[in-house]
Short mmCIF file of C-alpha atoms in Angstrom, two decimals:
data_model
loop_
_atom_site.label_atom_id
_atom_site.label_comp_id
_atom_site.label_asym_id
_atom_site.label_seq_id
_atom_site.Cartn_x
_atom_site.Cartn_y
_atom_site.Cartn_z
CA MET P 1 79.43 145.78 98.39
CA GLY P 2 81.03 143.52 95.90
CA ARG P 3 84.68 145.15 96.66
CA TRP P 4 83.99 144.78 100.34
CA LEU P 5 83.30 140.87 99.95
CA ASP P 6 86.32 140.67 97.57
CA GLU P 7 88.75 142.19 100.01
CA ARG P 8 87.79 139.73 102.62
CA LEU P 9 86.95 136.55 100.53
CA GLN P 10 89.20 137.23 97.38
CA PHE P 11 86.75 135.86 94.94
CA SER P 12 88.33 137.69 92.08
CA ASP P 13 91.30 135.52 91.91
CA LEU P 14 89.14 132.66 92.24
CA LEU P 15 87.04 133.57 89.25
CA ARG P 16 90.05 134.71 87.17
CA SER P 17 91.70 131.18 87.50
CA VAL P 18 88.48 129.77 86.47
CA PHE P 19 87.60 131.92 83.54
CA GLU P 20 90.99 132.68 82.33
CA HIS P 21 92.85 129.53 82.19
CA PRO P 22 93.32 127.99 78.70
CA ILE P 23 91.92 124.70 77.39
CA PRO P 24 93.88 122.60 74.75
CA LYS P 25 92.25 122.09 71.29
CA PRO P 26 90.38 120.10 70.48
CA SER P 27 87.78 120.43 73.35
CA ASN P 28 85.70 117.38 73.90
CA PHE P 29 82.09 117.40 75.25
CA LEU P 30 82.82 114.40 77.30
CA ASP P 31 85.13 116.50 79.43
CA TYR P 32 82.25 118.54 80.77
CA LEU P 33 80.27 115.27 82.08
CA GLY P 34 80.95 116.62 85.71
CA PHE P 35 79.16 119.69 84.96
CA ALA P 36 76.13 117.93 83.71
CA THR P 37 76.14 115.71 86.79
CA LEU P 38 76.04 118.86 88.82
CA PHE P 39 72.91 120.00 86.96
CA ALA P 40 71.33 116.56 87.49
CA PHE P 41 72.04 116.77 91.25
CA ALA P 42 70.46 120.33 91.26
CA SER P 43 67.52 119.16 89.63
CA GLN P 44 67.13 116.33 92.05
CA ALA P 45 67.60 118.57 94.90
CA ILE P 46 64.86 121.12 93.80
CA THR P 47 62.40 118.62 92.43
CA GLY P 48 62.97 116.56 95.87
CA ILE P 49 62.34 119.53 97.95
CA LEU P 50 59.09 120.14 96.05
CA LEU P 51 57.99 116.68 96.53
CA ALA P 52 58.71 116.59 100.20
CA THR P 53 56.32 119.53 100.71
CA ALA P 54 53.39 116.94 100.04
CA TYR P 55 54.95 113.73 100.87
CA ILE P 56 53.89 111.98 104.10
CA PRO P 57 56.62 109.36 104.99
CA SER P 58 54.66 106.74 106.69
CA ALA P 59 53.10 103.23 105.57
CA ALA P 60 49.81 104.38 106.04
CA GLU P 61 49.82 107.70 104.10
CA ALA P 62 53.01 107.73 101.69
CA TYR P 63 51.06 105.92 98.72
CA ASN P 64 48.11 108.04 99.15
CA SER P 65 50.18 111.26 99.42
CA ILE P 66 51.85 110.47 96.12
CA LYS P 67 48.45 109.50 94.58
CA ALA P 68 47.02 113.02 95.63
CA LEU P 69 50.16 114.66 94.11
CA GLN P 70 49.76 112.32 90.84
CA ALA P 71 46.28 113.90 90.40
CA VAL P 72 47.56 117.50 89.81
CA THR P 73 49.19 117.79 86.39
CA LEU P 74 52.11 119.81 87.72
CA GLY P 75 52.76 117.51 90.73
CA SER P 76 52.80 114.50 88.39
CA TYR P 77 55.27 116.23 85.95
CA VAL P 78 57.53 117.08 89.07
CA ARG P 79 57.52 113.38 90.31
CA SER P 80 58.39 112.08 86.72
CA LEU P 81 61.10 114.80 86.63
CA HIS P 82 62.58 113.48 89.87
CA SER P 83 62.24 109.86 88.87
CA TRP P 84 63.96 110.23 85.53
CA GLY P 85 66.42 112.45 87.08
CA ALA P 86 67.49 109.73 89.33
CA ASN P 87 68.31 107.64 86.23
CA PHE P 88 70.04 110.27 84.69
CA MET P 89 72.28 111.19 87.62
CA VAL P 90 73.36 107.59 88.00
CA VAL P 91 74.31 107.25 84.24
CA LEU P 92 75.97 110.57 84.16
CA VAL P 93 78.17 109.87 87.24
CA PHE P 94 79.12 106.41 85.90
CA LEU P 95 80.00 107.90 82.48
CA HIS P 96 81.97 110.58 84.18
CA LEU P 97 83.74 108.09 86.14
CA LEU P 98 84.67 105.98 82.93
CA ARG P 99 85.84 109.35 81.35
CA VAL P 100 88.07 110.36 84.13
CA PHE P 101 89.50 106.84 84.17
CA TYR P 102 90.12 106.87 80.36
CA GLU P 103 92.15 110.19 80.78
CA GLY P 104 94.07 108.73 83.58
CA ALA P 105 92.70 111.71 85.68
CA TYR P 106 92.89 109.52 88.94
CA LYS P 107 96.79 109.67 88.88
CA LYS P 108 99.25 112.02 90.86
CA PRO P 109 98.27 114.69 91.89
CA ARG P 110 94.57 114.01 91.66
CA GLU P 111 94.34 111.03 93.67
CA LEU P 112 92.02 112.75 96.30
CA THR P 113 89.69 114.19 93.43
CA TRP P 114 89.20 110.55 92.29
CA ILE P 115 88.45 109.26 95.87
CA MET P 116 85.83 112.03 96.35
CA GLY P 117 84.22 111.11 92.95
CA VAL P 118 84.07 107.43 93.84
CA ILE P 119 82.14 108.44 97.32
CA LEU P 120 79.81 110.68 95.00
CA PHE P 121 79.14 107.78 92.75
CA LEU P 122 78.35 105.38 95.76
CA ALA P 123 76.11 108.07 97.32
CA THR P 124 74.33 108.57 94.03
CA LEU P 125 73.57 104.81 93.89
CA GLY P 126 72.34 105.01 97.63
CA LEU P 127 70.10 108.00 96.84
CA ALA P 128 68.40 106.12 93.83
CA PHE P 129 68.12 103.23 96.09
CA THR P 130 66.69 104.59 99.01
CA GLY P 131 64.39 106.77 96.92
CA TYR P 132 62.83 103.65 95.34
CA LEU P 133 60.89 102.55 98.25
CA LEU P 134 59.32 106.08 99.26
CA PRO P 135 56.27 105.92 97.16
CA TRP P 136 55.20 102.65 99.06
CA ASN P 137 54.08 100.85 95.86
CA GLN P 138 54.51 97.42 94.61
CA GLU P 139 57.44 98.11 92.42
CA GLY P 140 59.49 100.06 95.15
CA TYR P 141 58.49 97.67 97.96
CA TRP P 142 59.67 94.64 96.13
CA ALA P 143 62.73 96.06 94.65
CA THR P 144 63.82 97.34 98.19
CA THR P 145 62.81 93.77 99.35
CA VAL P 146 65.20 92.07 96.71
CA GLY P 147 68.03 94.68 96.99
CA SER P 148 68.27 95.10 100.83
CA ALA P 149 68.39 91.34 101.05
CA MET P 150 71.95 91.23 99.26
CA PRO P 151 73.80 92.53 102.34
CA GLY P 152 72.44 89.55 104.21
CA TYR P 153 74.73 87.13 102.25
CA ILE P 154 77.85 88.60 104.22
CA PRO P 155 79.07 86.09 106.41
CA LEU P 156 78.67 86.64 110.23
CA ILE P 157 77.56 90.20 110.00
CA GLY P 158 75.08 89.92 107.09
CA GLU P 159 71.95 89.65 109.40
CA TYR P 160 73.13 92.66 111.48
CA ILE P 161 73.72 94.95 108.54
CA LEU P 162 70.09 93.72 107.23
CA ARG P 163 68.41 94.78 110.53
CA ILE P 164 70.08 98.16 110.34
CA MET P 165 68.91 98.85 106.82
CA ARG P 166 65.38 97.60 107.20
CA ASN P 167 65.03 98.55 110.88
CA GLY P 168 64.10 95.04 111.50
CA LEU P 169 64.14 91.65 109.58
CA GLU P 170 61.20 92.61 107.31
CA VAL P 171 60.58 95.77 105.03
CA THR P 172 57.78 97.68 107.02
CA GLY P 173 56.89 101.06 107.76
CA ALA P 174 59.85 101.33 109.96
CA THR P 175 62.21 100.75 107.04
CA LEU P 176 60.06 103.56 105.01
CA THR P 177 60.94 106.13 107.85
CA ARG P 178 64.55 105.09 107.67
CA PHE P 179 64.98 105.17 104.04
CA TYR P 180 63.42 108.59 104.09
CA ALA P 181 65.76 110.03 106.71
CA VAL P 182 68.90 108.52 104.78
CA HIS P 183 67.40 109.65 101.52
CA MET P 184 66.66 113.45 102.56
CA LEU P 185 69.27 114.01 105.10
CA VAL P 186 72.34 111.43 105.20
CA LEU P 187 73.14 111.02 101.79
CA PRO P 188 72.76 114.43 100.60
CA LEU P 189 75.03 115.64 103.38
CA ILE P 190 77.51 113.02 102.33
CA ILE P 191 77.25 114.25 98.68
CA LEU P 192 77.80 117.92 99.77
CA LEU P 193 80.93 117.02 102.05
CA ALA P 194 82.32 115.03 99.14
CA PHE P 195 81.53 117.58 96.38
CA THR P 196 83.00 120.65 98.15
CA PRO P 197 86.70 119.05 98.20
CA HIS P 198 86.14 117.38 94.97
CA PHE P 199 85.18 120.87 93.43
CA PHE P 200 87.99 122.58 95.19
CA PHE P 201 90.45 120.11 94.12
CA VAL P 202 89.40 120.67 90.49
CA LEU P 203 89.74 124.46 90.76
CA ARG P 204 93.24 124.23 92.44
CA GLN P 205 94.51 121.56 89.92
CA GLY P 206 92.59 122.27 86.92
CA MET P 207 91.12 119.87 84.49
CA SER P 208 93.56 117.13 83.52
CA VAL P 209 93.32 118.00 79.97
CA ALA P 210 95.11 121.26 80.67
CA ASP P 211 98.31 119.25 81.82
CA LYS P 212 98.96 118.83 78.04
CA LEU P 213 99.49 122.71 77.83
CA GLU P 214 101.62 122.76 80.91
CA ALA P 215 103.97 120.02 79.27
CA ALA P 216 104.22 121.98 76.17
CA LYS P 217 104.92 125.19 78.02
CA GLN P 218 107.81 123.42 79.80
CA ARG P 219 109.14 122.18 76.54
CA GLY P 220 109.14 126.08 75.32
CA GLU P 221 106.24 125.82 72.91
CA ASP P 222 103.87 128.46 72.05
CA ILE P 223 100.63 127.35 73.96
CA GLU P 224 98.38 130.06 72.41
CA ALA P 225 98.20 128.31 69.22
CA LYS P 226 97.39 125.12 70.98
CA SER P 227 94.68 126.42 73.19
CA ILE P 228 91.32 127.97 73.62
CA PRO P 229 90.09 130.33 76.43
CA PHE P 230 87.74 128.66 78.94
CA TYR P 231 85.58 131.73 78.71
CA PRO P 232 83.64 132.05 76.54
CA ASN P 233 84.66 129.05 74.37
CA VAL P 234 84.44 126.31 76.74
CA ALA P 235 81.96 127.76 79.15
CA LEU P 236 79.49 128.09 76.32
CA ARG P 237 79.99 124.35 75.55
CA MET P 238 79.40 123.41 78.88
CA ILE P 239 76.02 125.28 79.03
CA LEU P 240 75.11 123.72 75.67
CA LEU P 241 75.70 120.23 77.09
CA VAL P 242 73.59 120.93 80.14
CA LEU P 243 70.85 122.30 77.88
CA VAL P 244 70.79 119.05 75.72
CA VAL P 245 70.84 116.90 79.03
CA ALA P 246 67.99 119.25 80.46
CA ALA P 247 65.98 119.02 77.32
CA ALA P 248 66.22 115.34 77.43
CA LEU P 249 65.22 114.98 80.83
CA TRP P 250 62.19 117.39 80.49
CA ILE P 251 60.93 115.66 77.37
CA LEU P 252 61.32 112.29 78.67
CA ALA P 253 59.45 113.26 81.81
CA GLY P 254 56.50 114.77 79.74
CA VAL P 255 56.24 111.97 77.11
CA TYR P 256 56.84 109.05 79.71
CA PRO P 257 55.39 109.98 82.88
CA LYS P 258 56.17 107.88 85.99
CA SER P 259 53.30 105.88 86.94
CA LEU P 260 52.45 105.00 90.48
CA GLY P 261 50.94 101.44 90.29
CA SER P 262 49.58 99.46 92.99
CA PRO P 263 50.10 100.15 96.67
CA ALA P 264 52.70 97.93 98.57
CA ASP P 265 51.17 94.62 99.54
CA PRO P 266 53.51 92.40 101.66
CA LEU P 267 51.45 89.37 101.02
CA ASN P 268 51.70 90.04 97.19
CA ARG P 269 48.07 88.98 96.36
CA ASN P 270 48.28 90.02 92.71
CA HIS P 271 51.55 88.15 92.41
CA TYR P 272 53.73 91.04 91.59
CA VAL P 273 57.11 89.51 90.44
CA PRO P 274 59.72 90.88 92.71
CA THR P 275 63.00 92.43 90.96
CA PRO P 276 65.70 94.88 92.04
CA ALA P 277 66.20 98.39 90.54
CA TRP P 278 67.81 98.18 87.07
CA TYR P 279 71.23 99.30 88.55
CA PHE P 280 71.47 95.99 90.64
CA PHE P 281 70.21 93.74 87.85
CA GLY P 282 74.03 92.92 87.16
CA VAL P 283 74.53 91.39 90.65
CA TYR P 284 71.08 89.93 90.51
CA GLN P 285 71.91 88.10 87.12
CA ALA P 286 75.47 87.24 88.53
CA LEU P 287 74.01 85.39 91.45
CA LYS P 288 72.60 82.68 88.96
CA TYR P 289 76.09 81.75 87.83
CA PHE P 290 77.39 80.84 91.38
CA PRO P 291 76.01 77.48 92.50
CA GLY P 292 75.14 76.79 96.23
CA ARG P 293 77.09 78.37 98.73
CA LEU P 294 79.35 80.32 96.15
CA ASP P 295 76.38 82.77 95.87
CA VAL P 296 78.15 84.91 98.54
CA ILE P 297 80.98 85.65 95.96
CA ALA P 298 78.38 87.23 93.75
CA MET P 299 76.65 89.12 96.38
CA VAL P 300 79.47 90.14 98.38
CA GLY P 301 82.90 89.30 96.99
CA LEU P 302 82.64 90.75 93.69
CA PRO P 303 81.17 93.93 94.80
CA PHE P 304 83.57 94.29 97.74
CA LEU P 305 86.43 93.73 95.25
CA LEU P 306 85.23 96.43 93.00
CA LEU P 307 85.29 98.81 95.80
CA ILE P 308 88.77 97.98 96.84
CA VAL P 309 89.62 98.63 93.06
CA LEU P 310 87.97 101.80 92.94
CA PHE P 311 89.24 103.48 95.99
CA GLY P 312 92.67 101.98 95.50
CA LEU P 313 93.17 102.71 91.64
CA PRO P 314 95.49 105.56 91.77
CA TRP P 315 97.94 103.57 93.61
CA ILE P 316 97.22 100.02 92.08
CA ASP P 317 98.00 101.53 88.58
CA ARG P 318 101.57 102.18 88.78
CA ASN P 319 101.88 103.04 85.11
CA PRO P 320 103.07 106.79 85.15
CA SER P 321 101.69 107.70 81.74
CA ARG P 322 98.03 109.13 81.51
CA SER P 323 98.04 108.72 77.67
CA PRO P 324 95.18 106.11 76.82
CA ARG P 325 97.64 104.73 74.26
CA LYS P 326 100.16 104.08 76.74
CA ARG P 327 97.88 102.19 78.94
CA PRO P 328 96.30 99.34 76.99
CA LEU P 329 96.17 96.92 79.83
CA ALA P 330 94.25 99.21 82.28
CA LEU P 331 91.86 100.25 79.46
CA SER P 332 91.47 96.59 78.24
CA ILE P 333 90.50 95.28 81.85
CA ALA P 334 88.10 98.34 82.07
CA ALA P 335 86.51 97.48 78.81
CA VAL P 336 85.92 93.77 80.00
CA LEU P 337 84.32 94.91 83.00
CA VAL P 338 81.92 97.24 81.33
CA VAL P 339 81.10 94.93 78.74
CA GLY P 340 80.42 92.32 81.26
CA LEU P 341 78.42 94.73 83.68
CA SER P 342 76.42 95.76 80.61
CA PHE P 343 75.86 92.13 79.45
CA LEU P 344 74.73 90.79 82.87
CA THR P 345 72.38 93.92 83.43
CA TYR P 346 70.89 93.18 79.98
CA GLN P 347 70.42 89.51 80.81
CA GLY P 348 69.02 90.33 84.23
CA ILE P 349 66.34 92.52 82.64
CA ARG P 350 65.54 89.76 79.90
CA SER P 351 65.41 87.03 82.47
CA VAL P 352 62.57 88.61 84.72
CA PRO P 353 59.83 86.08 85.11
CA LYS P 354 56.37 86.94 84.07
CA PRO P 355 53.52 86.55 86.44
CA LEU P 356 51.50 83.30 86.08
CA PRO P 357 48.19 83.03 84.82
CA THR P 358 45.51 81.03 86.53
CA THR P 359 45.13 77.95 84.77
CA GLY P 360 43.52 75.66 87.31
CA VAL P 361 44.91 72.03 88.08
CA ILE P 362 46.91 70.39 85.45
CA ALA P 363 46.26 66.47 85.52
CA ALA P 364 49.40 65.57 83.42
CA PRO P 365 51.63 68.53 83.80
CA SER P 366 54.80 69.11 81.64
CA TYR P 367 57.84 70.03 83.53
CA LYS P 368 58.91 72.76 80.98
CA ALA P 369 55.46 74.10 80.21
CA ASP P 370 53.71 73.97 83.62
CA ILE P 371 56.22 73.33 86.40
CA ASP P 372 59.19 75.37 85.61
CA PRO P 373 57.33 78.57 85.02
CA ILE P 374 55.83 78.28 88.58
CA PHE P 375 59.48 77.97 90.11
CA GLN P 376 60.67 80.89 87.70
CA SER P 377 58.11 83.07 88.76
CA ARG P 378 57.75 82.42 92.56
CA CYS P 379 61.06 80.78 93.54
CA VAL P 380 63.98 81.64 91.64
CA GLY P 381 64.24 85.26 92.76
CA CYS P 382 65.49 83.68 96.27
CA HIS P 383 66.58 80.15 95.22
CA GLY P 384 68.58 80.89 92.16
CA GLN P 385 71.50 78.37 92.85
CA SER P 386 71.36 79.30 96.55
CA GLY P 387 71.29 77.79 99.86
CA GLY P 388 71.18 74.08 98.76
CA TYR P 389 67.56 74.51 97.64
CA SER P 390 67.85 75.85 94.13
CA LEU P 391 65.02 75.64 91.84
CA ASP P 392 66.45 77.33 88.77
CA THR P 393 67.15 74.12 86.71
CA TYR P 394 65.69 70.62 86.76
CA ALA P 395 68.65 68.99 88.10
CA ASN P 396 68.70 71.64 91.09
CA VAL P 397 64.81 70.90 91.39
CA MET P 398 65.51 67.26 91.88
CA LYS P 399 68.38 67.40 94.42
CA LYS P 400 67.20 67.25 98.10
CA ASN P 401 63.72 68.47 97.07
CA VAL P 402 61.73 65.89 95.07
CA VAL P 403 61.19 62.06 95.68
CA PRO P 404 59.81 60.87 92.38
CA GLY P 405 56.30 59.26 92.90
CA HIS P 406 55.93 60.59 96.34
CA PRO P 407 54.68 64.04 96.52
CA ASN P 408 53.90 63.95 100.10
CA ALA P 409 57.44 62.65 100.97
CA SER P 410 59.12 65.60 99.04
CA LEU P 411 60.69 68.45 100.70
CA LEU P 412 59.45 70.89 98.13
CA VAL P 413 55.76 69.87 98.77
CA LYS P 414 56.22 70.37 102.45
CA ARG P 415 57.84 73.69 101.94
CA ILE P 416 55.02 75.06 99.57
CA GLU P 417 52.22 73.62 101.86
CA GLY P 418 53.81 75.12 105.04
CA LYS P 419 54.24 71.54 106.67
CA VAL P 420 57.79 72.53 107.07
CA ALA P 421 58.43 76.01 108.36
CA PRO P 422 58.82 78.65 107.03
CA GLN P 423 56.14 78.30 104.26
CA MET P 424 57.62 79.06 100.83
CA PRO P 425 57.55 81.43 98.95
CA LEU P 426 58.80 83.38 102.11
CA GLY P 427 57.31 86.82 102.23
CA LEU P 428 54.87 86.31 99.33
CA GLN P 429 51.40 84.79 99.08
CA PRO P 430 51.47 80.91 99.19
CA LEU P 431 50.99 78.93 96.03
CA SER P 432 47.37 78.48 95.11
CA LYS P 433 45.85 75.22 95.74
CA ASP P 434 45.79 74.64 92.13
CA GLN P 435 49.28 75.25 91.72
CA ILE P 436 50.26 73.08 94.49
CA GLN P 437 48.16 70.34 93.33
CA THR P 438 49.82 70.62 89.83
CA VAL P 439 53.30 70.21 91.34
CA LYS P 440 52.07 67.09 93.06
CA ASN P 441 50.71 65.59 90.10
CA TRP P 442 54.01 66.13 88.37
CA ILE P 443 55.95 64.36 91.20
CA LYS P 444 53.35 61.53 91.48
CA ALA P 445 53.91 60.91 87.68
CA GLY P 446 57.72 60.55 88.31
CA ALA P 447 58.80 64.15 88.18
CA LYS P 448 60.10 63.74 84.50
CA ASN P 449 61.87 66.24 82.66
CA ASN P 450 59.49 66.46 79.73
#
């Protein structure tokens, strides 16, 4: 049977090219991140299929179906594996992309391999983002609300894209159905369509590290002393890396199981603080550094520029050398971008406002102690230096919003009371009467920066 298949498909030549080709010494575990990423995707596919057998993709039943799954020990563990696996896959794809960049493996003749890799990276982010909403809990609902609002900043077509993503203007049960279809059907298909040629190109062209041996061979050098066989030496190292990644995933899923939290509440009666998923915190934080109408730069301009650079990198970088030592400019720029993104992500996570305690009416409120926490918790998520009605700093609060000594004449009060539509905060439960009265007392006293 094997001979019959080999005569028609010629698998033996393919396997021989994979297992018999040499790899230069020393072999680096970082060269096998792509294989570890493939394992992460396989884990996500298996656990996702298992979860789909119990999941009901509707706003009325999604949360309860996951809750019932969580009540079973094995079901809870499978969900934790899937949740942690999404984070693992995002990190592994990102690290693999960085490793390929460092080695210069995007250069001729591997341009198409790189492009397929970029598509895989974007599809992985899409999988993680669309999967966040599916439990229909507070965390997923509000992360999706914040994250899906970002394309709305695109001039002219922003609202159209927003409607396509959400299947309407708000995050509803229709959004859940759409995200489920994209998560289960569209994005996995894109990944398979991109991975197939990506894997084929790697098989045909070999790993970029093998180019060093080819160059040595052309110089007439003996490459046997400078190389090790792929099988069993390198193959065992790849398997070892996968086992390390698998062990880390399995242990984390068991020690830190994924909780479900409260069901999604569009009115947000429990004052859940909306935040995006962690991989969008960099953009979320960058928004705070672009005042007024410049927020479109952070939300649209910079990500779009990054996409152009990623897809065009093999042609933008005209340096013919692949050696990291001969590419100081490219590596320096990449290092600045990675450090900057890491810093923005860290700052974004740290700057998440905490829910406000119920304190009652404060007769003589302080801006720093009493008023600013209200804005940071309930308003800055949408009005962080945006739209001309920013509330992230005292100066921005005063501009256009407050008439000192006259609370009822202040646009801020009219907005939070609903006298000027729409009532703020939009999409959330209105401020309590005590909070509104506290803001009024502060404005009546002169709206001081105390």
